[in-house]
Coordinates of C-alpha atoms in Angstrom, one line a residue:
X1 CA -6.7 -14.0 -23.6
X2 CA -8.9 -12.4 -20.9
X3 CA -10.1 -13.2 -17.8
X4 CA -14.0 -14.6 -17.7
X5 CA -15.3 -13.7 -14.3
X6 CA -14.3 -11.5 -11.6
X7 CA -13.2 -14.5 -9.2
X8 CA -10.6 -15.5 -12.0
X9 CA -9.5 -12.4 -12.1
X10 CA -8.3 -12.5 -8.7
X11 CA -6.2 -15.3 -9.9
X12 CA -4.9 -13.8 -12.8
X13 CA -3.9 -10.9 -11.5
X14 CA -1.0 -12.5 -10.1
X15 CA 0.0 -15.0 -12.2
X16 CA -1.3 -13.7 -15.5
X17 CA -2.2 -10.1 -14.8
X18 CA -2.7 -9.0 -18.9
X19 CA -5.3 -11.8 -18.8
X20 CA -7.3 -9.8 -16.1
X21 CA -6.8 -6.6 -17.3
X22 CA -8.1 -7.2 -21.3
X23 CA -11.2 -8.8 -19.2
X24 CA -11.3 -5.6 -17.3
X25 CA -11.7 -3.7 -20.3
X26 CA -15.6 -4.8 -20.9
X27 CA -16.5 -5.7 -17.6
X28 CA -18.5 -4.2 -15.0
X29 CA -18.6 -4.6 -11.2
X30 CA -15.2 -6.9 -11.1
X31 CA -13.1 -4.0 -9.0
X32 CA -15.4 -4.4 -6.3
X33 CA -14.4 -8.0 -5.4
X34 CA -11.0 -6.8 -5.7
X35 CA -11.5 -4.3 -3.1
X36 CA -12.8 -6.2 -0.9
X37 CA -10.5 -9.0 -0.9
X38 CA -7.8 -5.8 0.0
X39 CA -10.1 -4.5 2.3
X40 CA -11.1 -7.7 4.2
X41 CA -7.3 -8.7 4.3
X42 CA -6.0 -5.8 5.6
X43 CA -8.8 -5.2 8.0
X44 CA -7.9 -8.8 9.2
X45 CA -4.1 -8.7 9.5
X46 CA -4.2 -5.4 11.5
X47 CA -7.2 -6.6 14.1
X48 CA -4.9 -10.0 14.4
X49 CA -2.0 -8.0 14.7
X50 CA -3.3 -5.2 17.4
X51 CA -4.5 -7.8 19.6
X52 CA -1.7 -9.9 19.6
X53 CA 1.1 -7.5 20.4
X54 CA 1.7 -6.3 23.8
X55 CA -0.3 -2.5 23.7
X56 CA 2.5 -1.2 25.9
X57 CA 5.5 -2.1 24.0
X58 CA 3.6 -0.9 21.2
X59 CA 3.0 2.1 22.9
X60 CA 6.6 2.9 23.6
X61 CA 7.7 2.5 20.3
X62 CA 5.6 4.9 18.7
X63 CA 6.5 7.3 21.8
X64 CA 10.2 6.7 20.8
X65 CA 9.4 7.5 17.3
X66 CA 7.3 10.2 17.8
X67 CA 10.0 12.0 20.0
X68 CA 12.9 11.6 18.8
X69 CA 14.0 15.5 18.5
X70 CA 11.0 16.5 21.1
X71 CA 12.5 17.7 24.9
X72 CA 11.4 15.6 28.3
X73 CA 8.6 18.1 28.6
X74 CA 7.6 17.6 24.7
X75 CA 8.0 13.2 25.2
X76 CA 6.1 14.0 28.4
X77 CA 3.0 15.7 26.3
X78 CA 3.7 12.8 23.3
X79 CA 3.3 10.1 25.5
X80 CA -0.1 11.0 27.2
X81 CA -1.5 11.6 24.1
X82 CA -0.7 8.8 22.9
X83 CA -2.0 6.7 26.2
X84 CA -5.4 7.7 25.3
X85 CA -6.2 6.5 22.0
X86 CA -4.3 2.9 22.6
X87 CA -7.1 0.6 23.4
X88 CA -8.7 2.1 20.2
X89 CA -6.1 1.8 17.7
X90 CA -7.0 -1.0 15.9
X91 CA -10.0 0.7 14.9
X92 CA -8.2 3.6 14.1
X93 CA -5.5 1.6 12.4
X94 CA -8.3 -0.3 10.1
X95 CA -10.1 3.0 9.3
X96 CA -6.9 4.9 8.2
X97 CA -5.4 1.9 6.3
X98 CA -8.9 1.8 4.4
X99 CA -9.1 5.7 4.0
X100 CA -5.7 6.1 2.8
X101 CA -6.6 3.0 0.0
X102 CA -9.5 4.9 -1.1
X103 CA -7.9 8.2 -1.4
X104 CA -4.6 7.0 -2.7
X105 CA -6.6 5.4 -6.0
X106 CA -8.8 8.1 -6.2
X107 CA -6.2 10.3 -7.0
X108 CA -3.7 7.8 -9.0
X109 CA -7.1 7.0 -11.1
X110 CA -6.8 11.0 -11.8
X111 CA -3.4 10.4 -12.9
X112 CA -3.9 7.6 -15.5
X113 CA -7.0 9.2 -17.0
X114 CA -4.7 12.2 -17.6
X115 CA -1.8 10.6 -19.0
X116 CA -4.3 8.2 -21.3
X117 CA -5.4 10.7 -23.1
X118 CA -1.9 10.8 -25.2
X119 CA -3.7 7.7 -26.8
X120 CA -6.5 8.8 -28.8
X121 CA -8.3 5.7 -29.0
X122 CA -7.7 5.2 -24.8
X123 CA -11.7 6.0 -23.9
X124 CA -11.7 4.9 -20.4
X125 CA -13.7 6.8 -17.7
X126 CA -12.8 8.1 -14.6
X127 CA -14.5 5.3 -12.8
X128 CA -12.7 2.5 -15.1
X129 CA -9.3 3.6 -14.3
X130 CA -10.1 3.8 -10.3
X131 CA -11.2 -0.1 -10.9
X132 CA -7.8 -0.4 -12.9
X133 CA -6.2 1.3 -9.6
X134 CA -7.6 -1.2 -7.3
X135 CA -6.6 -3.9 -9.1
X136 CA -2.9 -3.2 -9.1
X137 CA -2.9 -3.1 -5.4
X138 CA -3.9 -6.6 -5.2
X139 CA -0.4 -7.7 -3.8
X140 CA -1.4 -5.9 -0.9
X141 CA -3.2 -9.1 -0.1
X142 CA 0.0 -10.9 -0.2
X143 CA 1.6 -8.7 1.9
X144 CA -1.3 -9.1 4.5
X145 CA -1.1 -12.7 4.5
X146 CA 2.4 -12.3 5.4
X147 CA 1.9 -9.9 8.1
X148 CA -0.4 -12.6 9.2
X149 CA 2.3 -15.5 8.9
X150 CA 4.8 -13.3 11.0
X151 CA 2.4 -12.4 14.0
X152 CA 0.8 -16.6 14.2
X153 CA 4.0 -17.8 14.2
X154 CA 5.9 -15.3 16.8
X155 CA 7.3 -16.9 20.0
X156 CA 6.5 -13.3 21.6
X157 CA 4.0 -10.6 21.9
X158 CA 6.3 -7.8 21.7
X159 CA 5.6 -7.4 18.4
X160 CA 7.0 -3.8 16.3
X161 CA 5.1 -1.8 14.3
X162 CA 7.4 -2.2 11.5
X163 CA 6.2 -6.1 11.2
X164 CA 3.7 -4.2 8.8
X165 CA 7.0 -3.2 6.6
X166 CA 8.4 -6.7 6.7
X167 CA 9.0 -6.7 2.8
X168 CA 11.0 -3.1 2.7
X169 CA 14.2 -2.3 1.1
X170 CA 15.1 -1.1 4.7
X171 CA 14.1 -4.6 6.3
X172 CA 15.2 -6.9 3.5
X173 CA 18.6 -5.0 2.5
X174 CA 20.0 -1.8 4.5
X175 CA 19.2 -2.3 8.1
X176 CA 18.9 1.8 8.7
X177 CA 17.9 2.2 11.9
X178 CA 14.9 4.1 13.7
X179 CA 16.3 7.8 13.5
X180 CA 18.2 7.7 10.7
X181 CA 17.3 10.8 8.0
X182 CA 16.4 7.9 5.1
X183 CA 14.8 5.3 8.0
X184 CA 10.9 6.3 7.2
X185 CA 11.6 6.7 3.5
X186 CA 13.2 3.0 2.7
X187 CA 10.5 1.6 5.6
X188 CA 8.0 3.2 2.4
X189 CA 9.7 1.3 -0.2
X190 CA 8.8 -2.4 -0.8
X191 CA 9.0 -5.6 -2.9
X192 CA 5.3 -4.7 -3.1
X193 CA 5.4 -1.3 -4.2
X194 CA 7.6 -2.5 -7.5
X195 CA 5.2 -5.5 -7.7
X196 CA 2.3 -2.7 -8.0
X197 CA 4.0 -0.6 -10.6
X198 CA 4.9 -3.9 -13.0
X199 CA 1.1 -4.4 -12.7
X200 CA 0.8 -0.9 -13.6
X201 CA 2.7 -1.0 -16.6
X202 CA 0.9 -4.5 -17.6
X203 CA -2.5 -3.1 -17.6
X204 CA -1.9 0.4 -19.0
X205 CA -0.1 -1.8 -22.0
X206 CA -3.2 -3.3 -22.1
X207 CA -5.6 -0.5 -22.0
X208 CA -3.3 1.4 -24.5
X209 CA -1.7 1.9 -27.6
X210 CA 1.6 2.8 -25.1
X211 CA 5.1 1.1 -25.9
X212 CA 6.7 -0.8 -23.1
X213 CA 9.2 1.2 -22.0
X214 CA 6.2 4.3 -21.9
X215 CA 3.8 2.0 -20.3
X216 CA 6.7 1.7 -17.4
X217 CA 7.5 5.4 -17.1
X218 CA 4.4 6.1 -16.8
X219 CA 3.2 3.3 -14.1
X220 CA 6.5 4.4 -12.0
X221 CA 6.2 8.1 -12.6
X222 CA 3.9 9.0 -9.6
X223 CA 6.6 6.6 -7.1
X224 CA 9.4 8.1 -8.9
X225 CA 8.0 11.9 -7.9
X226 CA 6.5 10.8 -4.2
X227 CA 9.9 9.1 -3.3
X228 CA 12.0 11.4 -5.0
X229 CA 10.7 14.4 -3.0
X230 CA 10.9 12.8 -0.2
X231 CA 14.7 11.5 -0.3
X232 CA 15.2 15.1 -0.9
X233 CA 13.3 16.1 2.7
X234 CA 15.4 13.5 4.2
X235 CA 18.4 14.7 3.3
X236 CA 17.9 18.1 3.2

């Protein structure tokens, strides 16, 4: 079964993603919708979010984080920085989170064209495996829509920047708290990210002649290394 259109695709994805990725496979132009959909709902939650929250408690919790080792002098320097670039944050904030979206695929597309070619009959381009990218962070939309939810429905506009990381291991499970060695890392680590890698491994079974169980290494392997490094920082 495949998808027919690119709009049906967006509804496949998450509730029968091997649907959308076999219609991937022949289509052309479909990853654009896709990207925009991310784009537009990120762009959205972070505008609704920036100019809902109060700038200065914003302000004094990226200070705090941002000085946690420094001296007075250093928090001093941190926080007049800082003071300069807060009425344009948003923009920075929706220019970064696109950036890093465009990057980050560019360079996982690298990864899957590499580790396709242990199927010979895999004869994807470049550009087809950045659309494959795009598509498995569709549950970034999801995760927009709840930043969304969470800011609408406060009863207060001193909002944290963590609201963005509502769906974290940290958040949802361990409770670490701002400071502690592991506190970024598990912040890093959500429901959405294994969400991404099962629709990883769906469309690279798809795409491939891979087993399960390969299809899986290989759609974790890039989180396994990133994450794995950096528990290793942390601690270190």
């Amino acid at each position: 079964m495949s998808s027919s259109n690119a709009l049906s695709a967006c509804v496949d994805i998450f509730i029968s993603p091997s649907k959308t990725f076999n219609g991937l496979k022949d289509a052309k132009g479909w990853s654009w919708l896709a990207f925009t959909l991310i784009a537009t709902a990120l762009a959205i939650s972070t505008y609704v979010f920036y100019t809902n929250a109060d700038s200065q408690f914003i302000l004094e919790e990226q200070v705090a984080a941002a000085s946690i080792d420094a001296t007075i002098g250093e928090q001093k320097m941190i926080r007049q920085s800082m003071e300069q670039s807060i009425d344009s944050q948003v923009w920075f904030a929706i220019g970064g989170g696109l950036f890093a979206i465009i990057i980050m695929n560019a360079l996982i597309a690298g990864y899957y064209l590499l580790v396709s070619k242990q199927d010979p009959d895999a004869q994807h381009s470049y550009g087809a495996w950045y659309g494959f990218g795009v598509w498995t962070m569709m549950p970034a939309i999801i995760s927009s829509l709840g930043v969304l939810a969470l800011v609408l429905t406060a009863s207060t506009d001193q909002l944290s920047m963590s609201i963005f990381n509502y769906a974290s291991i940290n958040q949802l499970i361990l409770g670490l708290p701002l400071g502690h060695s592991l506190y970024s890392l598990t912040e890093a680590i959500s429901i959405f990210t294994v969400w991404g890698i099962a629709l990883a491994a769906i469309g690279l079974k798809c795409w491939t002649n891979f087993s399960l169980n390969k299809a899986i290494l290989f759609a974790a392997l890039p989180n396994v290394v990133i994450f794995g490094i950096w528990a290793i920082i942390a601690l270190v």
